[in-house]
Coordinates of C-alpha atoms in Angstrom, one line a residue:
Chain A
M1 CA -16.7 65.3 -13.5
T2 CA -16.4 61.9 -12.0
S3 CA -12.8 61.3 -12.9
H4 CA -11.9 61.1 -9.2
H5 CA -13.2 57.5 -9.3
T6 CA -10.6 56.5 -11.9
G7 CA -8.2 53.9 -10.6
E8 CA -10.4 52.7 -7.8
M9 CA -10.8 48.9 -7.6
P10 CA -14.4 47.7 -7.6
A11 CA -15.4 46.1 -4.3
I12 CA -14.9 42.3 -4.4
R13 CA -17.7 40.3 -3.0
Y14 CA -17.4 36.6 -2.1
N15 CA -20.1 34.1 -1.7
F16 CA -20.5 32.9 1.9
A17 CA -17.4 30.8 2.7
Y18 CA -15.7 31.7 -0.6
L19 CA -17.0 28.7 -2.7
D20 CA -20.0 29.1 -4.9
E21 CA -23.1 27.2 -4.0
Q22 CA -22.8 24.7 -6.9
T23 CA -19.3 23.8 -5.8
K24 CA -20.4 23.3 -2.2
R25 CA -23.2 21.1 -3.4
M26 CA -20.8 19.0 -5.4
I27 CA -18.5 18.7 -2.3
R28 CA -21.4 17.8 -0.1
R29 CA -22.5 15.0 -2.4
A30 CA -18.9 13.6 -2.1
I31 CA -19.1 14.0 1.6
L32 CA -22.4 12.1 1.8
K33 CA -21.0 9.3 -0.3
A34 CA -17.9 9.2 1.9
I35 CA -20.0 8.9 5.1
A36 CA -22.0 6.2 3.5
I37 CA -18.9 4.1 2.7
P38 CA -16.6 4.7 5.7
G39 CA -12.9 4.9 4.8
Y40 CA -13.5 4.9 1.0
Q41 CA -11.8 7.6 -0.9
V42 CA -14.4 9.5 -3.0
P43 CA -13.1 11.5 -5.9
F44 CA -14.3 15.1 -6.1
A45 CA -13.7 18.1 -8.4
A46 CA -11.3 20.0 -6.1
R47 CA -11.1 23.7 -6.9
E48 CA -8.1 26.0 -7.0
M49 CA -8.0 27.8 -3.6
P50 CA -6.2 31.0 -2.8
M51 CA -3.4 29.1 -1.1
P52 CA -0.8 26.7 -2.3
Y53 CA -1.3 22.9 -2.3
G54 CA 0.1 21.4 0.8
W55 CA -1.3 24.1 3.0
G56 CA -4.8 22.6 3.5
T57 CA -6.7 23.2 0.3
G58 CA -8.7 20.0 0.7
G59 CA -9.6 20.7 4.4
V60 CA -10.6 24.3 3.5
Q61 CA -13.0 23.1 0.8
V62 CA -14.6 20.5 3.1
T63 CA -15.0 23.1 5.8
A64 CA -16.4 25.6 3.4
A65 CA -19.0 23.1 2.3
V66 CA -20.2 22.1 5.8
L67 CA -19.9 25.6 7.4
G68 CA -23.1 27.5 8.3
P69 CA -23.5 31.1 9.5
H70 CA -24.0 29.9 13.1
D71 CA -21.0 27.6 13.3
V72 CA -18.1 28.3 15.6
L73 CA -14.8 27.5 13.9
K74 CA -11.5 26.4 15.4
V75 CA -8.5 25.8 13.3
I76 CA -5.4 24.0 14.6
D77 CA -2.0 23.3 13.0
Q78 CA 0.0 20.6 14.8
G79 CA -2.2 21.1 17.8
A80 CA -1.6 24.9 18.0
D81 CA -4.1 27.7 17.3
D82 CA -1.4 30.3 16.6
T83 CA 0.8 28.9 13.9
T84 CA 0.8 30.3 10.4
N85 CA -1.5 27.7 8.8
A86 CA -4.0 27.9 11.6
V87 CA -4.0 31.7 11.7
A88 CA -4.3 32.1 7.9
I89 CA -7.2 29.6 7.6
R90 CA -9.1 31.1 10.5
G91 CA -8.6 34.5 9.1
F92 CA -9.8 33.3 5.7
F93 CA -13.1 32.1 7.1
E94 CA -13.6 35.1 9.3
K95 CA -13.3 37.2 6.2
T96 CA -15.2 35.1 3.7
A97 CA -17.9 33.7 6.0
G98 CA -18.0 36.1 9.0
V99 CA -18.4 33.1 11.3
A100 CA -17.4 33.2 15.0
T101 CA -14.1 31.6 15.7
T102 CA -12.6 30.2 18.9
T103 CA -9.5 28.5 20.2
A104 CA -11.5 26.5 22.8
T105 CA -12.1 22.9 21.6
A106 CA -15.3 22.6 23.6
E107 CA -16.9 25.7 22.1
A108 CA -16.2 24.9 18.5
T109 CA -18.8 23.2 16.2
I110 CA -16.3 22.7 13.4
I111 CA -12.6 22.1 14.0
Q112 CA -10.3 22.1 11.0
T113 CA -7.0 20.3 11.8
R114 CA -3.6 19.7 10.4
H115 CA -1.9 16.7 11.9
R116 CA -3.5 16.5 15.4
I117 CA -6.7 15.5 17.2
P118 CA -7.5 17.7 20.2
E119 CA -6.9 16.3 23.6
T120 CA -10.3 17.4 24.8
P121 CA -12.7 14.6 23.8
L122 CA -15.0 15.6 21.0
G123 CA -18.8 15.5 21.1
E124 CA -21.7 14.5 18.9
E125 CA -22.4 18.0 17.8
Q126 CA -18.9 18.5 16.4
I127 CA -17.2 17.9 13.1
L128 CA -13.5 17.4 12.7
V129 CA -12.1 18.3 9.3
Y130 CA -8.6 16.9 8.5
Q131 CA -6.2 18.3 6.0
V132 CA -4.8 15.4 4.0
P133 CA -1.6 15.6 1.9
I134 CA -1.7 12.1 0.5
P135 CA -4.9 10.1 0.9
E136 CA -3.7 6.8 -0.5
P137 CA -2.3 4.6 2.3
L138 CA -0.8 2.2 -0.3
R139 CA 0.8 5.0 -2.4
F140 CA 4.5 4.3 -1.5
L141 CA 4.0 0.5 -1.7
E142 CA 2.2 0.4 -5.1
P143 CA 2.7 3.4 -7.4
R144 CA -0.1 2.6 -9.8
E145 CA -3.4 4.3 -9.0
T146 CA -5.3 1.7 -11.1
E147 CA -3.7 -1.1 -9.0
T148 CA -4.3 0.6 -5.6
R149 CA -8.0 1.0 -6.5
Q150 CA -8.2 -2.6 -7.4
L151 CA -6.5 -3.6 -4.1
H152 CA -9.1 -1.5 -2.2
A153 CA -11.9 -3.0 -4.2
L154 CA -10.8 -6.6 -3.5
E155 CA -9.8 -5.8 0.1
E156 CA -6.2 -7.0 -0.6
Y157 CA -4.2 -5.4 2.1
G158 CA -1.4 -7.8 2.5
L159 CA 0.9 -5.1 1.1
M160 CA 0.2 -2.8 4.0
H161 CA 1.5 -5.5 6.4
V162 CA 4.7 -5.8 4.2
K163 CA 5.4 -2.2 5.2
L164 CA 4.9 -3.0 8.9
Y165 CA 7.0 -6.2 8.5
E166 CA 9.8 -4.1 7.0
D167 CA 9.6 -1.7 10.0
I168 CA 10.0 -4.5 12.5
A169 CA 12.8 -6.2 10.5
R170 CA 14.7 -3.0 10.3
H171 CA 14.0 -1.3 13.7
G172 CA 12.8 -4.2 15.9
H173 CA 9.4 -2.5 16.3
I174 CA 6.8 -0.8 14.2
A175 CA 8.6 2.4 13.5
T176 CA 5.8 4.2 11.7
T177 CA 4.9 7.0 14.1
Y178 CA 2.5 9.1 12.1
A179 CA 0.1 8.5 9.2
Y180 CA -0.3 5.1 10.8
P181 CA -2.7 3.0 8.7
V182 CA -6.1 2.1 10.1
E183 CA -8.9 -0.2 9.1
V184 CA -12.3 1.5 9.2
A185 CA -15.5 -0.3 10.0
G186 CA -13.8 -3.7 9.3
R187 CA -13.4 -2.9 5.6
Y188 CA -11.3 -0.1 4.1
V189 CA -7.7 0.6 5.0
M190 CA -7.3 4.3 5.4
D191 CA -4.5 6.9 5.9
P192 CA -5.5 9.0 8.9
S193 CA -3.5 11.9 7.5
P194 CA -0.1 12.6 9.2
I195 CA -1.5 12.7 12.8
P196 CA 0.8 11.0 15.3
K197 CA -0.2 7.4 16.0
F198 CA -0.8 8.7 19.5
D199 CA -4.1 10.1 18.2
N200 CA -5.2 6.9 16.4
P201 CA -7.2 5.5 19.3
K202 CA -9.2 8.8 19.5
M203 CA -10.7 8.0 16.0
D204 CA -12.2 4.8 17.3
D205 CA -15.9 5.1 18.3
C206 CA -15.5 8.9 18.2
P207 CA -18.9 10.6 18.7
A208 CA -17.9 13.4 16.3
L209 CA -18.1 13.2 12.5
Q210 CA -14.6 13.0 11.0
L211 CA -14.1 14.3 7.4
F212 CA -10.8 14.2 5.4
G213 CA -10.1 16.4 2.5
A214 CA -7.2 16.1 0.0
G215 CA -7.2 19.1 -2.4
R216 CA -4.3 18.2 -4.7
E217 CA -5.2 14.6 -4.9
K218 CA -9.0 15.4 -5.1
R219 CA -10.3 12.9 -2.6
I220 CA -12.7 13.1 0.3
Y221 CA -13.2 10.3 2.9
A222 CA -14.9 10.1 6.2
I223 CA -15.4 8.3 9.5
P224 CA -19.0 8.5 10.6
P225 CA -19.7 8.9 14.3
H226 CA -19.2 5.8 16.5
T227 CA -17.3 3.8 13.8
R228 CA -14.8 1.1 14.6
V229 CA -11.3 2.3 13.7
R230 CA -8.5 -0.3 14.2
S231 CA -4.8 0.4 13.8
L232 CA -3.1 -2.4 11.8
D233 CA -0.6 -4.5 13.6
F234 CA 0.8 -8.0 14.1
E235 CA -0.4 -10.4 16.8
D236 CA 3.1 -10.5 18.4
H237 CA 3.8 -6.8 17.8
P238 CA 0.5 -5.1 18.8
F239 CA -0.2 -1.5 18.1
A240 CA 1.0 0.9 20.8
V241 CA 1.1 4.6 21.1
Q242 CA 4.0 6.8 22.0
R243 CA 4.8 7.3 25.7
F244 CA 6.5 10.3 27.3
A245 CA 8.9 10.1 30.2
K246 CA 7.7 13.3 31.8
P247 CA 4.5 15.2 31.9
C248 CA 4.0 18.6 30.2
A249 CA 6.5 21.1 31.6
L250 CA 3.9 23.9 31.7
C251 CA 0.7 22.3 32.8
A252 CA 1.9 18.9 34.2
A253 CA -0.6 17.0 32.1
S254 CA 0.3 13.4 31.4
G255 CA -1.2 11.0 28.8
V256 CA -1.2 13.8 26.2
Y257 CA 1.0 14.3 23.2
L258 CA 4.0 16.5 23.8
D259 CA 6.2 18.7 21.6
E260 CA 9.9 19.0 22.2
V261 CA 11.1 22.6 22.4
I262 CA 14.8 23.4 22.2
L263 CA 15.6 26.1 24.7
D264 CA 19.3 26.9 24.0
D265 CA 22.3 25.6 22.2
R266 CA 23.6 23.7 25.3
G267 CA 21.1 20.8 25.1
G268 CA 18.4 22.5 27.1
R269 CA 14.9 21.4 26.1
M270 CA 11.4 21.0 27.4
F271 CA 8.4 18.9 26.5
V272 CA 5.1 20.8 26.4
C273 CA 1.6 20.0 25.2
S274 CA 1.2 20.1 21.5
D275 CA -2.5 21.1 22.1
T276 CA -2.1 24.7 23.1
D277 CA -5.8 25.2 24.1
Y278 CA -5.7 22.1 26.3
C279 CA -2.5 23.3 28.0
A280 CA -3.8 26.9 28.5
G281 CA -7.0 25.5 30.0
R282 CA -5.1 23.3 32.5
Q283 CA -2.9 26.2 33.5
A284 CA -6.0 28.4 34.0
Q285 CA -7.3 25.7 36.4
G286 CA -4.1 26.1 38.4
H287 CA -2.0 23.2 37.2
R288 CA 1.6 24.0 37.1
G289 CA 4.4 22.0 35.4
E290 CA 8.1 22.1 36.5
M291 CA 9.0 25.0 34.1
A292 CA 5.8 27.0 34.3
A293 CA 5.8 30.6 35.6
P294 CA 4.3 31.1 39.1
A295 CA 0.5 31.3 39.1
A296 CA 0.1 34.7 40.9
G297 CA -1.0 37.5 38.7
Q298 CA -0.7 35.5 35.5
A299 CA -2.9 36.8 32.7
L300 CA -4.8 34.1 30.9
D301 CA -3.8 33.7 27.3
V302 CA -4.3 31.1 24.6
M303 CA -0.6 30.4 24.7
P304 CA 1.2 28.8 27.6
G305 CA 3.5 31.0 29.5
L306 CA 6.6 31.3 27.3
D307 CA 7.2 33.3 24.1
P308 CA 4.3 32.6 21.8
G309 CA 6.8 31.6 19.1
I310 CA 7.8 28.4 20.8
H311 CA 5.8 26.2 18.5
G312 CA 7.5 27.7 15.5
V313 CA 10.8 26.3 16.6
P314 CA 12.0 23.8 14.0
P315 CA 11.3 20.4 15.4
V316 CA 14.3 18.1 16.2
L317 CA 13.7 14.4 16.2
P318 CA 14.1 12.9 19.7
A319 CA 15.9 9.6 19.9
Q320 CA 12.8 7.6 20.8
G321 CA 11.1 8.8 17.6
V322 CA 8.0 10.3 19.2
D323 CA 7.8 13.2 16.9
G324 CA 5.0 12.8 14.4
R325 CA 5.3 16.2 12.9
D326 CA 6.3 17.2 9.4
K327 CA 7.2 20.6 8.2
P328 CA 4.5 23.1 7.0
G329 CA 4.3 23.4 3.3
H330 CA 6.2 20.2 2.6
D331 CA 3.3 17.8 2.7
G332 CA 4.2 16.5 -0.7
V333 CA 6.4 13.5 -0.9
S334 CA 9.8 13.6 0.7
D335 CA 8.6 13.5 4.3
R336 CA 6.3 10.5 3.9
V337 CA 8.6 7.9 2.5
G338 CA 8.7 5.2 5.2
G339 CA 10.8 2.1 5.5
A340 CA 9.3 0.4 2.4
G341 CA 8.9 3.6 0.4
G342 CA 9.7 3.9 -3.3
M343 CA 9.0 0.3 -4.1
P344 CA 8.3 -0.7 -7.7
Chain B
M1 CA -9.5 -47.3 -8.1
T2 CA -9.0 -44.9 -5.1
T3 CA -9.9 -41.2 -5.1
Q4 CA -6.2 -40.4 -5.0
T5 CA -5.5 -42.0 -8.3
A6 CA -8.6 -40.5 -9.8
T7 CA -7.3 -37.0 -9.1
D8 CA -3.8 -37.8 -10.3
D9 CA -5.2 -39.0 -13.6
A10 CA -7.2 -35.9 -14.1
P11 CA -5.5 -32.9 -15.7
L12 CA -4.7 -29.9 -13.6
L13 CA -4.9 -27.4 -16.4
V14 CA -6.6 -27.8 -19.7
A15 CA -6.2 -25.4 -22.7
E16 CA -8.5 -25.8 -25.7
G17 CA -8.1 -24.1 -29.0
L18 CA -6.2 -21.1 -27.5
G19 CA -5.4 -18.3 -29.8
K20 CA -4.4 -14.6 -29.8
N21 CA -3.6 -12.1 -32.5
Y22 CA -1.7 -8.9 -32.1
G23 CA -3.5 -6.9 -34.8
A24 CA -2.9 -8.7 -38.0
R25 CA 0.0 -10.7 -36.6
I26 CA -0.5 -14.1 -35.0
G27 CA 0.6 -14.4 -31.4
C28 CA -0.4 -18.0 -31.1
R29 CA -3.2 -20.1 -32.7
D30 CA -5.2 -23.1 -31.9
V31 CA -3.1 -24.4 -29.0
S32 CA -4.6 -27.3 -27.0
L33 CA -2.7 -28.9 -24.1
E34 CA -3.1 -30.6 -20.8
V35 CA -0.9 -30.4 -17.7
F36 CA -1.2 -33.1 -15.0
P37 CA -0.4 -32.7 -11.3
G38 CA 3.4 -33.1 -10.6
E39 CA 4.2 -32.9 -14.3
V40 CA 6.8 -30.5 -15.8
L41 CA 5.9 -29.4 -19.3
A42 CA 8.4 -27.5 -21.4
V43 CA 7.4 -25.1 -24.1
V44 CA 10.3 -24.7 -26.6
G45 CA 10.8 -22.9 -29.8
E46 CA 12.9 -20.1 -31.2
S47 CA 12.3 -16.4 -30.4
G48 CA 9.0 -15.1 -31.7
S49 CA 7.4 -18.5 -31.9
G50 CA 4.7 -17.6 -29.4
K51 CA 6.0 -19.2 -26.3
S52 CA 5.6 -16.2 -24.0
T53 CA 2.2 -15.4 -25.5
L54 CA 1.1 -18.9 -24.7
L55 CA 2.4 -18.6 -21.1
G56 CA 0.5 -15.3 -20.8
L57 CA -2.7 -16.9 -22.0
L58 CA -2.4 -19.9 -19.8
S59 CA -1.7 -17.8 -16.7
T60 CA -4.6 -15.4 -17.7
E61 CA -2.3 -12.5 -17.7
L62 CA -3.3 -12.0 -21.4
A63 CA -6.9 -12.2 -22.6
A64 CA -7.4 -15.0 -25.1
G65 CA -8.8 -14.1 -28.5
A66 CA -10.1 -17.7 -28.9
G67 CA -10.4 -20.9 -26.9
R68 CA -10.4 -21.3 -23.2
V69 CA -8.3 -22.4 -20.2
S70 CA -9.7 -24.5 -17.4
Y71 CA -8.1 -25.2 -14.0
R72 CA -8.9 -27.9 -11.5
M73 CA -9.5 -26.1 -8.2
R74 CA -8.5 -27.6 -4.9
D75 CA -12.0 -28.9 -4.5
G76 CA -11.5 -31.0 -7.5
E77 CA -13.8 -29.1 -9.8
L78 CA -12.5 -28.1 -13.3
R79 CA -13.4 -24.5 -13.9
D80 CA -13.1 -22.1 -16.9
L81 CA -10.7 -19.4 -15.8
A82 CA -12.4 -16.7 -17.9
G83 CA -15.5 -17.3 -15.7
L84 CA -13.7 -16.5 -12.5
G85 CA -14.2 -13.1 -10.9
P86 CA -11.1 -10.9 -10.5
A87 CA -11.0 -11.5 -6.7
E88 CA -11.1 -15.3 -7.2
R89 CA -8.5 -15.2 -10.0
R90 CA -6.1 -13.0 -8.0
L91 CA -6.5 -15.3 -5.0
L92 CA -5.6 -18.3 -7.2
M93 CA -2.6 -16.5 -8.6
R94 CA -1.1 -15.7 -5.2
T95 CA -1.9 -19.0 -3.5
D96 CA -2.3 -22.0 -5.9
W97 CA 0.0 -20.6 -8.6
G98 CA 3.5 -19.2 -8.9
F99 CA 5.1 -17.2 -11.7
V100 CA 8.9 -17.1 -11.9
R101 CA 10.0 -14.4 -14.4
Q102 CA 13.1 -14.2 -16.5
N103 CA 14.0 -10.8 -15.0
P104 CA 13.9 -11.1 -11.2
A105 CA 13.2 -7.4 -10.9
D106 CA 9.8 -8.0 -12.5
G107 CA 8.9 -10.7 -9.9
L108 CA 10.4 -9.2 -6.8
R109 CA 9.9 -6.0 -4.8
M110 CA 13.5 -4.7 -5.1
A111 CA 13.2 -2.2 -2.2
V112 CA 11.8 -4.8 0.3
S113 CA 14.0 -7.1 2.2
A114 CA 14.3 -10.8 1.3
G115 CA 12.2 -11.7 4.3
G116 CA 9.5 -9.3 3.2
N117 CA 9.5 -10.6 -0.3
V118 CA 9.0 -14.1 0.9
G119 CA 6.5 -13.1 3.5
E120 CA 4.3 -11.0 1.2
R121 CA 2.2 -13.9 0.0
L122 CA 1.7 -15.1 3.6
M123 CA 0.5 -11.7 4.7
A124 CA -1.7 -11.6 1.6
V125 CA -3.5 -14.7 2.7
G126 CA -4.0 -13.5 6.2
W127 CA -0.8 -14.3 8.3
R128 CA -0.6 -11.7 11.0
H129 CA 2.0 -13.1 13.3
Y130 CA 5.4 -11.6 12.7
G131 CA 7.4 -14.4 14.4
N132 CA 5.7 -17.1 12.3
I133 CA 6.1 -15.1 9.0
R134 CA 9.8 -14.7 9.8
E135 CA 10.3 -18.3 10.7
E136 CA 8.6 -19.5 7.5
A137 CA 10.7 -17.0 5.4
T138 CA 13.9 -18.1 7.1
D139 CA 13.0 -21.7 6.4
W140 CA 12.4 -20.9 2.7
L141 CA 15.6 -18.9 2.3
G142 CA 17.4 -22.0 3.6
R143 CA 15.6 -24.2 1.1
V144 CA 16.8 -22.0 -1.8
E145 CA 20.3 -21.8 -0.4
I146 CA 20.3 -18.2 0.7
A147 CA 22.1 -17.7 4.1
A148 CA 19.7 -16.8 7.0
D149 CA 21.7 -13.7 7.8
R150 CA 20.7 -12.2 4.4
I151 CA 17.0 -12.1 5.4
D152 CA 17.0 -8.4 6.0
D153 CA 19.0 -7.4 2.9
D154 CA 17.0 -6.3 -0.1
P155 CA 17.4 -8.0 -3.4
R156 CA 19.4 -5.1 -4.9
A157 CA 22.3 -6.4 -2.8
F158 CA 21.9 -9.9 -4.3
S159 CA 23.6 -11.5 -7.3
G160 CA 21.5 -12.6 -10.3
G161 CA 21.4 -16.2 -9.2
M162 CA 20.4 -15.3 -5.7
R163 CA 17.7 -13.0 -6.9
Q164 CA 16.3 -15.8 -9.0
R165 CA 16.4 -18.2 -6.1
L166 CA 14.7 -15.6 -3.9
Q167 CA 12.0 -15.3 -6.6
I168 CA 11.4 -19.0 -6.4
A169 CA 11.1 -19.0 -2.6
R170 CA 8.7 -16.1 -2.8
N171 CA 6.5 -18.1 -5.2
L172 CA 6.7 -21.4 -3.4
V173 CA 6.0 -20.2 0.1
T174 CA 2.2 -20.7 -0.2
K175 CA 2.8 -24.3 -1.5
P176 CA 1.3 -23.7 -5.0
R177 CA 0.3 -26.6 -7.2
L178 CA 1.2 -25.0 -10.5
V179 CA 4.2 -22.7 -11.3
F180 CA 4.7 -20.9 -14.6
M181 CA 8.4 -20.2 -15.4
D182 CA 9.5 -17.9 -18.2
E183 CA 13.2 -18.6 -19.1
P184 CA 14.1 -18.8 -15.4
T185 CA 17.8 -19.4 -16.2
G186 CA 18.1 -16.8 -18.9
G187 CA 20.9 -14.4 -18.3
L188 CA 22.7 -16.5 -15.8
D189 CA 26.2 -17.9 -16.3
V190 CA 26.5 -21.6 -16.9
S191 CA 27.6 -22.8 -13.4
V192 CA 24.9 -20.7 -11.7
Q193 CA 22.4 -22.1 -14.2
A194 CA 23.3 -25.6 -13.3
R195 CA 22.9 -25.0 -9.6
L196 CA 19.5 -23.3 -10.2
L197 CA 18.3 -26.1 -12.4
D198 CA 19.3 -28.6 -9.7
L199 CA 17.4 -26.7 -7.1
I200 CA 14.3 -26.3 -9.3
R201 CA 14.4 -30.1 -10.0
S202 CA 14.6 -31.1 -6.4
L203 CA 11.9 -28.6 -5.3
V204 CA 9.6 -29.8 -8.0
A205 CA 10.1 -33.4 -7.1
E206 CA 9.8 -32.8 -3.3
M207 CA 6.6 -30.7 -3.6
G208 CA 5.0 -32.5 -6.4
L209 CA 4.7 -29.3 -8.4
A210 CA 3.3 -29.0 -11.9
V211 CA 5.4 -26.6 -13.9
I212 CA 4.9 -25.0 -17.3
I213 CA 8.4 -23.8 -18.3
V214 CA 9.1 -21.7 -21.3
T215 CA 12.6 -21.9 -22.6
H216 CA 14.6 -21.7 -25.8
D217 CA 17.3 -23.8 -24.2
L218 CA 16.8 -27.4 -25.0
A219 CA 19.3 -28.5 -22.4
V220 CA 17.0 -26.9 -19.7
A221 CA 14.0 -28.7 -21.2
R222 CA 15.9 -32.0 -21.2
L223 CA 17.0 -31.6 -17.5
L224 CA 13.7 -30.5 -16.1
S225 CA 10.7 -31.5 -18.2
H226 CA 8.8 -34.7 -18.6
R227 CA 6.9 -33.7 -21.7
M228 CA 7.5 -30.9 -24.2
V229 CA 5.7 -28.8 -26.7
V230 CA 7.5 -27.4 -29.7
M231 CA 6.1 -24.2 -31.1
R232 CA 6.7 -22.5 -34.4
H233 CA 4.9 -19.5 -35.9
G234 CA 2.4 -19.5 -33.0
R235 CA 1.4 -23.1 -33.5
V236 CA 2.3 -26.3 -31.7
I237 CA 4.0 -28.5 -34.3
E238 CA 5.1 -31.4 -32.1
T239 CA 4.4 -32.7 -28.6
G240 CA 5.7 -35.8 -26.8
L241 CA 7.9 -37.1 -24.0
T242 CA 11.0 -35.0 -23.7
D243 CA 13.4 -37.8 -24.4
Q244 CA 11.4 -38.9 -27.3
V245 CA 11.2 -35.5 -28.9
L246 CA 14.8 -34.7 -28.4
D247 CA 16.2 -38.0 -29.4
D248 CA 13.9 -38.8 -32.2
P249 CA 12.3 -35.6 -33.5
R250 CA 9.6 -36.1 -36.1
E251 CA 9.1 -32.6 -37.6
P252 CA 11.8 -31.2 -39.8
Y253 CA 11.8 -27.9 -37.8
T254 CA 12.3 -29.9 -34.5
Q255 CA 15.1 -31.8 -36.1
L256 CA 16.7 -28.5 -37.1
L257 CA 16.3 -27.2 -33.6
V258 CA 17.8 -30.2 -32.0
S259 CA 20.7 -30.5 -34.5
S260 CA 21.5 -26.8 -34.0
V261 CA 22.3 -27.4 -30.3
L262 CA 25.6 -28.8 -29.3
A263 CA 25.2 -31.9 -27.1
A264 CA 21.6 -31.2 -26.0

């Protein structure tokens, strides 16, 4: 009798990197078009992915379409390699593509990112894939999709400056700190996804290919290598990135983007690198910040010295508004309404 | 004859045989008119007579079923508006034209501050200096009698009359040559209406604006316009100088219209 097989599930086999080849082909065509027209949002037939919208379905599809068996994949979420979104997506491709993964920026050939650009400069052989919640930079200024397309087609971007005007009128400076609009190759205005504006200058003349995938909105756009990317501003209120008063408390790096970490309920806090790989690398080289553990006998880890859960602490907005982060799984609407949001 | 008089004599906007049907119903039919620089033309008639349809056709917001509209560009050339590309037409609408709507919410961005509303057109034509934009917006708020300290308030905090004045400032900031107005004083109480009419009249004279104003209120037409066009059932039934039409109406319908208004 063969009844002992009853109830066993058949083995499930996925195609390499989950998506079927025809779907990948469709996505690659959209990517090629996006590269040919820098900053232009190319519609594509986004598939349902085994994860909820808002958790990187667009980025995952782009990564799946460009991934080869010899690629080395790195996935970051808010700069960290060890947060839920990063771990889940890295695990997804380990399982469905069997590719090598890494946390080291320099070793990766493809880096999928949510809301950060790594501190280590990228090279020509690398691709940076962004997860995009809302691709349309004019969305909260002009609700009609037909009209925003027309505005892009005719290069009418006065509206974008109305938003920046409102920022200055209300706050005395341009208060947009993330998803800060850029002009790509002197033509299209683009939403760089919710990266802190600190990272905007890294997009300009970047040697790596930058791809942006929005799964729910079904759009792909791209910045080809060595493309001019300019952050919008006013002549008398030029674009400026966030500055931090102190260097990283763990690796003493300055000129990098820092996360605020609350240490206790008595106002104790520290600022540490948001890029965990960069921070760990500097500590390995012997750099010590004011709150780092002593160097002797320290085991090297991906994570900086403290409890690995530190990046999971709910962010608290510092007074100077340097925090460009939003909350995982809430990439939809509520956290993106800026000063001029919800206009008719 | 100098060049200046030559351009003043030439019409700014010319409509020939304009018509539009809504299915089997007539929106307006066979309308021909000319508007000259600095001239205020009133389009009057009762509700449903085709006034707003005509305004939509003249401003190219509606597609004409028949006829054509030509406009004299700043270079002096008279061009058929249907032949303009969308980019050219939109540029014309936000620089050389203005459109003041009956409901200010349709013509303003209600969630954007007064300064932003006035500055939008400037930014759309390439102004990129915050200080200059703000200075210009402050100046225009003053000209429409809105206090400078309201510049950062949004129009939701404004009264109906203030909203309408803000809408006028927003339209005039690029120094247009032609402004369309659709019942600009509708829905305002009488004293506010009077002040608004005063303001429009002085701005029109000061800037040498050409205005096409749609109204059912003959008193508004009398106060503002030089010439008027009377519409009924989608057709123009009488045209002439405003005083002449109102004081000595020729058509029986116009006579009825005039006689049904108290002290127009």
